[in-house]
């Protein structure tokens, strides 16, 4: 914390020895069928591998062969810090790896709203290339993709009852994509669940709230969100944004899940690394 200037009270992400990529390396695909390419994100890989395992389980249950192409960080940390060259380099690298899937009409499923925003909006703006635009057209947030399946009558609906009350925090980078609250629509499918949308920013804002000089301000700014979540008296809290999850857990003391974890649970799927 002293080296990186993090506030001593700041909850930090946990790191797992068994990353998602390592797990996938020995587990691999178990279903053959229509293919999807998973952009699993850095946070899932290192901090929340159970989210990746949940996504794989849900996609496979719906008959998809999951592929995990080689990938690097989406480049948002570089872009956020003003390193345009670094962001463009990341974009070019990922586009090279993802373009063959887009060219074959294989959906690219992103597990984090920041990364899906980068692939959909920022890469075409940075690179101004047909390749970036083609990848963008085939990129979906995980809940966006599953709701698309639902509308096509292709989503399995054999859910067991979910948590009675789910407080869902709407991630800023999903709202920026103008796709609506797809995770809310998805969670509404769970029998017995009432989903309460809390439409407020968590004020984590990348690494801003981790810094010693901004932590207290970030918690003050997020106080309305914390209060509204607590007032909702939820059985479970969900958000697509991993940093919002850290902030919410710190501000409320409640555990926070990614929506896909709740869907996997309602399908009766385990997210253990077995």
PDB file of C-alpha atoms in Angstrom:
ATOM      1  CA  UNK A   1       0.000   0.000   0.000  1.00  0.00           C
ATOM      2  CA  UNK A   2       2.836   2.419   0.841  1.00  0.00           C
ATOM      3  CA  UNK A   3       4.523   1.689  -2.478  1.00  0.00           C
ATOM      4  CA  UNK A   4       1.402   2.216  -4.567  1.00  0.00           C
ATOM      5  CA  UNK A   5      -0.129   5.023  -2.525  1.00  0.00           C
ATOM      6  CA  UNK A   6      -3.298   3.133  -1.622  1.00  0.00           C
ATOM      7  CA  UNK A   7      -5.322   4.300   1.349  1.00  0.00           C
ATOM      8  CA  UNK A   8      -4.782   1.972   4.348  1.00  0.00           C
ATOM      9  CA  UNK A   9      -8.552   1.447   4.729  1.00  0.00           C
ATOM     10  CA  UNK A  10      -9.138   0.648   1.069  1.00  0.00           C
ATOM     11  CA  UNK A  11     -10.417  -2.866   0.359  1.00  0.00           C
ATOM     12  CA  UNK A  12      -8.287  -4.194  -2.481  1.00  0.00           C
ATOM     13  CA  UNK A  13      -9.009  -6.925  -5.030  1.00  0.00           C
ATOM     14  CA  UNK A  14      -8.096 -10.463  -4.054  1.00  0.00           C
ATOM     15  CA  UNK A  15      -5.682 -12.381  -6.263  1.00  0.00           C
ATOM     16  CA  UNK A  16      -6.060 -16.093  -6.967  1.00  0.00           C
ATOM     17  CA  UNK A  17      -3.217 -18.509  -7.629  1.00  0.00           C
ATOM     18  CA  UNK A  18      -5.540 -20.521  -9.868  1.00  0.00           C
ATOM     19  CA  UNK A  19      -6.421 -17.845 -12.394  1.00  0.00           C
ATOM     20  CA  UNK A  20      -9.229 -18.321 -14.865  1.00  0.00           C
ATOM     21  CA  UNK A  21      -6.694 -18.747 -17.675  1.00  0.00           C
ATOM     22  CA  UNK A  22      -4.842 -21.493 -15.768  1.00  0.00           C
ATOM     23  CA  UNK A  23      -8.122 -23.255 -15.001  1.00  0.00           C
ATOM     24  CA  UNK A  24      -9.172 -23.023 -18.628  1.00  0.00           C
ATOM     25  CA  UNK A  25      -5.791 -24.316 -19.727  1.00  0.00           C
ATOM     26  CA  UNK A  26      -6.385 -27.698 -18.114  1.00  0.00           C
ATOM     27  CA  UNK A  27     -10.164 -27.772 -18.305  1.00  0.00           C
ATOM     28  CA  UNK A  28     -10.864 -26.542 -21.845  1.00  0.00           C
ATOM     29  CA  UNK A  29     -14.200 -26.771 -23.705  1.00  0.00           C
ATOM     30  CA  UNK A  30     -16.572 -29.606 -22.843  1.00  0.00           C
ATOM     31  CA  UNK A  31     -19.400 -28.910 -25.288  1.00  0.00           C
ATOM     32  CA  UNK A  32     -19.280 -29.027 -29.073  1.00  0.00           C
ATOM     33  CA  UNK A  33     -21.693 -26.862 -30.977  1.00  0.00           C
ATOM     34  CA  UNK A  34     -22.225 -23.245 -31.988  1.00  0.00           C
ATOM     35  CA  UNK A  35     -19.151 -21.351 -30.878  1.00  0.00           C
ATOM     36  CA  UNK A  36     -18.661 -18.253 -28.751  1.00  0.00           C
ATOM     37  CA  UNK A  37     -15.371 -16.519 -27.967  1.00  0.00           C
ATOM     38  CA  UNK A  38     -14.924 -15.394 -24.365  1.00  0.00           C
ATOM     39  CA  UNK A  39     -13.170 -12.114 -23.586  1.00  0.00           C
ATOM     40  CA  UNK A  40     -12.833 -12.953 -19.922  1.00  0.00           C
ATOM     41  CA  UNK A  41     -11.081  -9.713 -18.764  1.00  0.00           C
ATOM     42  CA  UNK A  42      -8.174  -9.151 -16.378  1.00  0.00           C
ATOM     43  CA  UNK A  43     -10.355  -8.809 -13.295  1.00  0.00           C
ATOM     44  CA  UNK A  44     -12.041 -12.149 -13.929  1.00  0.00           C
ATOM     45  CA  UNK A  45      -8.733 -13.821 -14.713  1.00  0.00           C
ATOM     46  CA  UNK A  46      -6.888 -12.710 -11.596  1.00  0.00           C
ATOM     47  CA  UNK A  47      -9.488 -11.519  -9.077  1.00  0.00           C
ATOM     48  CA  UNK A  48     -12.819 -13.231  -9.821  1.00  0.00           C
ATOM     49  CA  UNK A  49     -12.155 -16.504 -11.678  1.00  0.00           C
ATOM     50  CA  UNK A  50     -15.435 -17.895 -10.360  1.00  0.00           C
ATOM     51  CA  UNK A  51     -17.237 -15.378 -12.604  1.00  0.00           C
ATOM     52  CA  UNK A  52     -15.493 -16.857 -15.634  1.00  0.00           C
ATOM     53  CA  UNK A  53     -16.333 -20.385 -14.548  1.00  0.00           C
ATOM     54  CA  UNK A  54     -19.964 -19.359 -14.056  1.00  0.00           C
ATOM     55  CA  UNK A  55     -20.087 -17.833 -17.545  1.00  0.00           C
ATOM     56  CA  UNK A  56     -18.595 -20.969 -19.106  1.00  0.00           C
ATOM     57  CA  UNK A  57     -21.132 -23.144 -17.286  1.00  0.00           C
ATOM     58  CA  UNK A  58     -24.100 -21.028 -18.351  1.00  0.00           C
ATOM     59  CA  UNK A  59     -22.989 -20.825 -21.983  1.00  0.00           C
ATOM     60  CA  UNK A  60     -22.315 -24.570 -22.142  1.00  0.00           C
ATOM     61  CA  UNK A  61     -25.677 -25.353 -20.570  1.00  0.00           C
ATOM     62  CA  UNK A  62     -27.219 -23.406 -23.442  1.00  0.00           C
ATOM     63  CA  UNK A  63     -25.367 -25.547 -25.967  1.00  0.00           C
ATOM     64  CA  UNK A  64     -22.404 -23.325 -26.841  1.00  0.00           C
ATOM     65  CA  UNK A  65     -18.842 -24.381 -27.395  1.00  0.00           C
ATOM     66  CA  UNK A  66     -16.787 -21.851 -25.449  1.00  0.00           C
ATOM     67  CA  UNK A  67     -13.444 -20.742 -26.839  1.00  0.00           C
ATOM     68  CA  UNK A  68     -10.958 -18.504 -25.029  1.00  0.00           C
ATOM     69  CA  UNK A  69      -8.734 -16.748 -27.584  1.00  0.00           C
ATOM     70  CA  UNK A  70      -5.410 -15.280 -26.576  1.00  0.00           C
ATOM     71  CA  UNK A  71      -5.964 -11.789 -25.180  1.00  0.00           C
ATOM     72  CA  UNK A  72      -4.394  -9.011 -23.151  1.00  0.00           C
ATOM     73  CA  UNK A  73      -5.797  -6.152 -21.061  1.00  0.00           C
ATOM     74  CA  UNK A  74      -8.423  -4.185 -22.971  1.00  0.00           C
ATOM     75  CA  UNK A  75      -6.346  -1.015 -22.544  1.00  0.00           C
ATOM     76  CA  UNK A  76      -8.771   1.061 -20.493  1.00  0.00           C
ATOM     77  CA  UNK A  77      -6.185   1.701 -17.718  1.00  0.00           C
ATOM     78  CA  UNK A  78      -3.890   3.193 -20.353  1.00  0.00           C
ATOM     79  CA  UNK A  79      -6.690   5.248 -21.884  1.00  0.00           C
ATOM     80  CA  UNK A  80      -7.844   6.442 -18.453  1.00  0.00           C
ATOM     81  CA  UNK A  81      -4.303   7.576 -17.651  1.00  0.00           C
ATOM     82  CA  UNK A  82      -3.850   9.427 -20.947  1.00  0.00           C
ATOM     83  CA  UNK A  83      -1.549   6.830 -22.507  1.00  0.00           C
ATOM     84  CA  UNK A  84      -3.189   6.805 -25.933  1.00  0.00           C
ATOM     85  CA  UNK A  85      -0.306   4.913 -27.532  1.00  0.00           C
ATOM     86  CA  UNK A  86      -0.610   2.164 -24.918  1.00  0.00           C
ATOM     87  CA  UNK A  87      -4.369   1.937 -25.422  1.00  0.00           C
ATOM     88  CA  UNK A  88      -3.957   1.725 -29.192  1.00  0.00           C
ATOM     89  CA  UNK A  89      -1.323  -0.997 -28.827  1.00  0.00           C
ATOM     90  CA  UNK A  90      -3.688  -3.050 -26.651  1.00  0.00           C
ATOM     91  CA  UNK A  91      -6.509  -2.490 -29.139  1.00  0.00           C
ATOM     92  CA  UNK A  92      -4.380  -3.597 -32.084  1.00  0.00           C
ATOM     93  CA  UNK A  93      -3.245  -6.721 -30.232  1.00  0.00           C
ATOM     94  CA  UNK A  94      -6.730  -7.784 -29.221  1.00  0.00           C
ATOM     95  CA  UNK A  95      -8.233  -6.996 -32.601  1.00  0.00           C
ATOM     96  CA  UNK A  96      -5.692  -9.298 -34.268  1.00  0.00           C
ATOM     97  CA  UNK A  97      -6.752 -12.136 -31.959  1.00  0.00           C
ATOM     98  CA  UNK A  98     -10.509 -11.492 -32.124  1.00  0.00           C
ATOM     99  CA  UNK A  99     -10.951 -10.586 -35.781  1.00  0.00           C
ATOM    100  CA  UNK A 100     -10.936 -14.204 -37.067  1.00  0.00           C
ATOM    101  CA  UNK A 101     -13.912 -14.941 -34.815  1.00  0.00           C
ATOM    102  CA  UNK A 102     -15.829 -11.873 -35.943  1.00  0.00           C
ATOM    103  CA  UNK A 103     -15.127 -12.754 -39.570  1.00  0.00           C
ATOM    104  CA  UNK A 104     -16.724 -16.157 -38.987  1.00  0.00           C
ATOM    105  CA  UNK A 105     -19.741 -14.684 -37.209  1.00  0.00           C
ATOM    106  CA  UNK A 106     -18.708 -16.033 -33.800  1.00  0.00           C
ATOM    107  CA  UNK A 107     -20.092 -13.857 -30.961  1.00  0.00           C
ATOM    108  CA  UNK A 108     -17.437 -12.331 -28.710  1.00  0.00           C
ATOM    109  CA  UNK A 109     -18.733 -12.373 -25.135  1.00  0.00           C
ATOM    110  CA  UNK A 110     -17.212  -9.881 -22.683  1.00  0.00           C
ATOM    111  CA  UNK A 111     -17.528 -10.454 -18.942  1.00  0.00           C
ATOM    112  CA  UNK A 112     -16.944  -6.865 -17.822  1.00  0.00           C
ATOM    113  CA  UNK A 113     -18.667  -3.633 -18.840  1.00  0.00           C
ATOM    114  CA  UNK A 114     -15.449  -1.655 -19.159  1.00  0.00           C
ATOM    115  CA  UNK A 115     -13.972  -4.202 -21.550  1.00  0.00           C
ATOM    116  CA  UNK A 116     -17.139  -4.532 -23.623  1.00  0.00           C
ATOM    117  CA  UNK A 117     -17.248  -0.736 -23.880  1.00  0.00           C
ATOM    118  CA  UNK A 118     -13.660  -0.708 -25.098  1.00  0.00           C
ATOM    119  CA  UNK A 119     -14.273  -3.401 -27.711  1.00  0.00           C
ATOM    120  CA  UNK A 120     -17.546  -1.877 -28.907  1.00  0.00           C
ATOM    121  CA  UNK A 121     -16.856   1.851 -28.816  1.00  0.00           C
ATOM    122  CA  UNK A 122     -13.277   2.800 -28.020  1.00  0.00           C
ATOM    123  CA  UNK A 123     -11.441   0.433 -30.364  1.00  0.00           C
ATOM    124  CA  UNK A 124     -13.248   1.716 -33.481  1.00  0.00           C
ATOM    125  CA  UNK A 125     -12.655   5.293 -32.321  1.00  0.00           C
ATOM    126  CA  UNK A 126      -8.966   4.684 -31.619  1.00  0.00           C
ATOM    127  CA  UNK A 127      -8.084   2.589 -34.654  1.00  0.00           C
ATOM    128  CA  UNK A 128     -10.655   3.794 -37.207  1.00  0.00           C
ATOM    129  CA  UNK A 129     -10.353   0.471 -39.006  1.00  0.00           C
ATOM    130  CA  UNK A 130     -12.812  -1.925 -40.607  1.00  0.00           C
ATOM    131  CA  UNK A 131     -11.322  -4.693 -38.460  1.00  0.00           C
ATOM    132  CA  UNK A 132     -12.123  -2.839 -35.232  1.00  0.00           C
ATOM    133  CA  UNK A 133     -15.638  -2.071 -36.440  1.00  0.00           C
ATOM    134  CA  UNK A 134     -16.220  -5.711 -37.355  1.00  0.00           C
ATOM    135  CA  UNK A 135     -15.085  -6.923 -33.939  1.00  0.00           C
ATOM    136  CA  UNK A 136     -17.314  -4.291 -32.328  1.00  0.00           C
ATOM    137  CA  UNK A 137     -20.366  -5.548 -34.240  1.00  0.00           C
ATOM    138  CA  UNK A 138     -19.851  -9.062 -32.884  1.00  0.00           C
ATOM    139  CA  UNK A 139     -19.128  -8.076 -29.276  1.00  0.00           C
ATOM    140  CA  UNK A 140     -21.764  -8.590 -26.573  1.00  0.00           C
ATOM    141  CA  UNK A 141     -21.954  -8.160 -22.830  1.00  0.00           C
ATOM    142  CA  UNK A 142     -22.736 -11.573 -21.317  1.00  0.00           C
ATOM    143  CA  UNK A 143     -26.230 -10.564 -20.150  1.00  0.00           C
ATOM    144  CA  UNK A 144     -26.914  -8.789 -23.445  1.00  0.00           C
ATOM    145  CA  UNK A 145     -26.098 -12.025 -25.286  1.00  0.00           C
ATOM    146  CA  UNK A 146     -28.257 -14.188 -23.039  1.00  0.00           C
ATOM    147  CA  UNK A 147     -31.244 -11.856 -23.368  1.00  0.00           C
ATOM    148  CA  UNK A 148     -30.756 -12.006 -27.132  1.00  0.00           C
ATOM    149  CA  UNK A 149     -31.050 -15.798 -26.854  1.00  0.00           C
ATOM    150  CA  UNK A 150     -34.179 -15.373 -24.733  1.00  0.00           C
ATOM    151  CA  UNK A 151     -35.824 -13.191 -27.373  1.00  0.00           C
ATOM    152  CA  UNK A 152     -34.964 -15.797 -30.001  1.00  0.00           C
ATOM    153  CA  UNK A 153     -36.489 -18.552 -27.872  1.00  0.00           C
ATOM    154  CA  UNK A 154     -33.104 -20.227 -27.415  1.00  0.00           C
ATOM    155  CA  UNK A 155     -32.361 -19.635 -23.711  1.00  0.00           C
ATOM    156  CA  UNK A 156     -32.950 -22.563 -21.394  1.00  0.00           C
ATOM    157  CA  UNK A 157     -35.391 -21.543 -18.685  1.00  0.00           C
ATOM    158  CA  UNK A 158     -35.112 -24.464 -16.243  1.00  0.00           C
ATOM    159  CA  UNK A 159     -34.182 -22.194 -13.341  1.00  0.00           C
ATOM    160  CA  UNK A 160     -34.656 -23.049  -9.702  1.00  0.00           C
ATOM    161  CA  UNK A 161     -35.936 -20.176  -7.520  1.00  0.00           C
ATOM    162  CA  UNK A 162     -33.464 -17.363  -6.979  1.00  0.00           C
ATOM    163  CA  UNK A 163     -32.908 -14.986  -4.066  1.00  0.00           C
ATOM    164  CA  UNK A 164     -36.172 -13.260  -3.004  1.00  0.00           C
ATOM    165  CA  UNK A 165     -34.722  -9.734  -3.249  1.00  0.00           C
ATOM    166  CA  UNK A 166     -31.798  -8.807  -5.510  1.00  0.00           C
ATOM    167  CA  UNK A 167     -30.352  -5.284  -5.353  1.00  0.00           C
ATOM    168  CA  UNK A 168     -28.774  -4.666  -8.751  1.00  0.00           C
ATOM    169  CA  UNK A 169     -26.370  -1.760  -9.181  1.00  0.00           C
ATOM    170  CA  UNK A 170     -26.352  -0.514 -12.779  1.00  0.00           C
ATOM    171  CA  UNK A 171     -22.744  -0.189 -13.960  1.00  0.00           C
ATOM    172  CA  UNK A 172     -21.808   3.128 -15.563  1.00  0.00           C
ATOM    173  CA  UNK A 173     -19.927   1.534 -18.471  1.00  0.00           C
ATOM    174  CA  UNK A 174     -22.955  -0.596 -19.333  1.00  0.00           C
ATOM    175  CA  UNK A 175     -25.245   2.431 -19.297  1.00  0.00           C
ATOM    176  CA  UNK A 176     -22.824   4.132 -21.675  1.00  0.00           C
ATOM    177  CA  UNK A 177     -23.501   1.351 -24.204  1.00  0.00           C
ATOM    178  CA  UNK A 178     -27.214   2.244 -24.409  1.00  0.00           C
ATOM    179  CA  UNK A 179     -28.355  -1.374 -24.313  1.00  0.00           C
ATOM    180  CA  UNK A 180     -30.717  -1.066 -21.360  1.00  0.00           C
ATOM    181  CA  UNK A 181     -30.504  -3.059 -18.123  1.00  0.00           C
ATOM    182  CA  UNK A 182     -29.938  -6.497 -19.649  1.00  0.00           C
ATOM    183  CA  UNK A 183     -28.704  -8.068 -16.424  1.00  0.00           C
ATOM    184  CA  UNK A 184     -31.893  -6.875 -14.723  1.00  0.00           C
ATOM    185  CA  UNK A 185     -33.955  -8.473 -17.499  1.00  0.00           C
ATOM    186  CA  UNK A 186     -31.985 -11.668 -17.049  1.00  0.00           C
ATOM    187  CA  UNK A 187     -32.352 -11.760 -13.266  1.00  0.00           C
ATOM    188  CA  UNK A 188     -36.091 -11.099 -13.659  1.00  0.00           C
ATOM    189  CA  UNK A 189     -36.323 -14.568 -15.224  1.00  0.00           C
ATOM    190  CA  UNK A 190     -35.406 -16.251 -11.934  1.00  0.00           C
ATOM    191  CA  UNK A 191     -38.513 -17.625 -10.202  1.00  0.00           C
ATOM    192  CA  UNK A 192     -39.350 -15.904  -6.942  1.00  0.00           C
ATOM    193  CA  UNK A 193     -36.874 -13.068  -7.375  1.00  0.00           C
ATOM    194  CA  UNK A 194     -37.639  -9.361  -7.219  1.00  0.00           C
ATOM    195  CA  UNK A 195     -34.895  -7.209  -8.720  1.00  0.00           C
ATOM    196  CA  UNK A 196     -34.468  -3.674  -7.401  1.00  0.00           C
ATOM    197  CA  UNK A 197     -32.317  -1.501  -9.667  1.00  0.00           C
ATOM    198  CA  UNK A 198     -30.066   0.984  -7.889  1.00  0.00           C
ATOM    199  CA  UNK A 199     -29.061   3.443 -10.611  1.00  0.00           C
ATOM    200  CA  UNK A 200     -26.138   5.209  -8.943  1.00  0.00           C
ATOM    201  CA  UNK A 201     -22.400   5.290  -9.598  1.00  0.00           C
ATOM    202  CA  UNK A 202     -20.280   3.588  -6.936  1.00  0.00           C
ATOM    203  CA  UNK A 203     -17.593   6.315  -7.184  1.00  0.00           C
ATOM    204  CA  UNK A 204     -14.778   3.788  -7.307  1.00  0.00           C
ATOM    205  CA  UNK A 205     -13.731   5.207 -10.686  1.00  0.00           C
ATOM    206  CA  UNK A 206     -10.841   2.972 -11.703  1.00  0.00           C
ATOM    207  CA  UNK A 207      -7.934   3.453  -9.309  1.00  0.00           C
ATOM    208  CA  UNK A 208      -9.158   6.870  -8.117  1.00  0.00           C
ATOM    209  CA  UNK A 209     -10.772   5.676  -4.891  1.00  0.00           C
ATOM    210  CA  UNK A 210      -7.785   3.495  -4.055  1.00  0.00           C
ATOM    211  CA  UNK A 211      -5.514   6.507  -3.745  1.00  0.00           C
ATOM    212  CA  UNK A 212      -4.815   7.807  -0.278  1.00  0.00           C
ATOM    213  CA  UNK A 213      -5.909  11.342  -1.098  1.00  0.00           C
ATOM    214  CA  UNK A 214      -9.260  10.354  -2.651  1.00  0.00           C
ATOM    215  CA  UNK A 215     -10.523   7.358  -0.669  1.00  0.00           C
ATOM    216  CA  UNK A 216     -12.582   9.324   1.871  1.00  0.00           C
ATOM    217  CA  UNK A 217     -14.144  11.438  -0.881  1.00  0.00           C
ATOM    218  CA  UNK A 218     -15.027   8.351  -2.894  1.00  0.00           C
ATOM    219  CA  UNK A 219     -16.800   6.800   0.085  1.00  0.00           C
ATOM    220  CA  UNK A 220     -18.685  10.036   0.699  1.00  0.00           C
ATOM    221  CA  UNK A 221     -19.700  10.200  -2.960  1.00  0.00           C
ATOM    222  CA  UNK A 222     -20.877   6.589  -2.890  1.00  0.00           C
ATOM    223  CA  UNK A 223     -22.888   7.042   0.309  1.00  0.00           C
ATOM    224  CA  UNK A 224     -26.239   7.433  -1.481  1.00  0.00           C
ATOM    225  CA  UNK A 225     -25.684   4.162  -3.314  1.00  0.00           C
ATOM    226  CA  UNK A 226     -24.735   2.380  -0.089  1.00  0.00           C
ATOM    227  CA  UNK A 227     -27.801   3.755   1.669  1.00  0.00           C
ATOM    228  CA  UNK A 228     -30.214   2.790  -1.122  1.00  0.00           C
ATOM    229  CA  UNK A 229     -28.805  -0.725  -1.267  1.00  0.00           C
ATOM    230  CA  UNK A 230     -29.186  -1.108   2.483  1.00  0.00           C
ATOM    231  CA  UNK A 231     -32.740   0.262   2.340  1.00  0.00           C
ATOM    232  CA  UNK A 232     -33.608  -2.330  -0.304  1.00  0.00           C
ATOM    233  CA  UNK A 233     -32.890  -5.019   2.329  1.00  0.00           C
ATOM    234  CA  UNK A 234     -31.563  -7.407  -0.320  1.00  0.00           C
ATOM    235  CA  UNK A 235     -30.836 -11.089   0.056  1.00  0.00           C
ATOM    236  CA  UNK A 236     -28.044 -10.601  -2.466  1.00  0.00           C
ATOM    237  CA  UNK A 237     -26.366  -7.650  -4.186  1.00  0.00           C
ATOM    238  CA  UNK A 238     -25.308  -7.850  -7.823  1.00  0.00           C
ATOM    239  CA  UNK A 239     -23.325  -5.673 -10.178  1.00  0.00           C
ATOM    240  CA  UNK A 240     -21.499  -6.273 -13.464  1.00  0.00           C
ATOM    241  CA  UNK A 241     -18.630  -3.960 -12.462  1.00  0.00           C
ATOM    242  CA  UNK A 242     -15.916  -5.606 -10.339  1.00  0.00           C
ATOM    243  CA  UNK A 243     -14.679  -2.306  -8.907  1.00  0.00           C
ATOM    244  CA  UNK A 244     -18.206  -1.231  -8.000  1.00  0.00           C
ATOM    245  CA  UNK A 245     -18.498  -4.571  -6.231  1.00  0.00           C
ATOM    246  CA  UNK A 246     -15.439  -3.782  -4.095  1.00  0.00           C
ATOM    247  CA  UNK A 247     -16.812  -0.333  -3.276  1.00  0.00           C
ATOM    248  CA  UNK A 248     -20.283  -1.633  -2.424  1.00  0.00           C
ATOM    249  CA  UNK A 249     -18.869  -4.367  -0.201  1.00  0.00           C
ATOM    250  CA  UNK A 250     -16.760  -1.776   1.628  1.00  0.00           C
ATOM    251  CA  UNK A 251     -19.630   0.684   2.004  1.00  0.00           C
ATOM    252  CA  UNK A 252     -22.351  -1.784   3.045  1.00  0.00           C
ATOM    253  CA  UNK A 253     -20.569  -4.822   4.436  1.00  0.00           C
ATOM    254  CA  UNK A 254     -22.574  -6.988   2.032  1.00  0.00           C
ATOM    255  CA  UNK A 255     -21.177  -9.614  -0.321  1.00  0.00           C
ATOM    256  CA  UNK A 256     -21.557  -8.754  -4.007  1.00  0.00           C
ATOM    257  CA  UNK A 257     -22.017 -11.128  -6.952  1.00  0.00           C
ATOM    258  CA  UNK A 258     -21.785 -10.777 -10.717  1.00  0.00           C
ATOM    259  CA  UNK A 259     -25.227 -11.445 -12.258  1.00  0.00           C
ATOM    260  CA  UNK A 260     -23.875 -14.448 -14.171  1.00  0.00           C
ATOM    261  CA  UNK A 261     -23.026 -16.094 -10.841  1.00  0.00           C
ATOM    262  CA  UNK A 262     -26.677 -15.866  -9.833  1.00  0.00           C
ATOM    263  CA  UNK A 263     -27.778 -17.313 -13.169  1.00  0.00           C
ATOM    264  CA  UNK A 264     -25.326 -20.209 -12.799  1.00  0.00           C
ATOM    265  CA  UNK A 265     -26.568 -20.829  -9.272  1.00  0.00           C
ATOM    266  CA  UNK A 266     -30.194 -20.857 -10.442  1.00  0.00           C
ATOM    267  CA  UNK A 267     -29.248 -23.366 -13.144  1.00  0.00           C
ATOM    268  CA  UNK A 268     -27.803 -25.546 -10.385  1.00  0.00           C
ATOM    269  CA  UNK A 269     -24.261 -25.160 -11.709  1.00  0.00           C
ATOM    270  CA  UNK A 270     -21.145 -25.233  -9.547  1.00  0.00           C
ATOM    271  CA  UNK A 271     -18.473 -22.566 -10.007  1.00  0.00           C
ATOM    272  CA  UNK A 272     -15.856 -24.544  -8.107  1.00  0.00           C
ATOM    273  CA  UNK A 273     -12.620 -25.169 -10.054  1.00  0.00           C
ATOM    274  CA  UNK A 274     -13.241 -28.894 -10.604  1.00  0.00           C
TER     275      UNK A 274
END
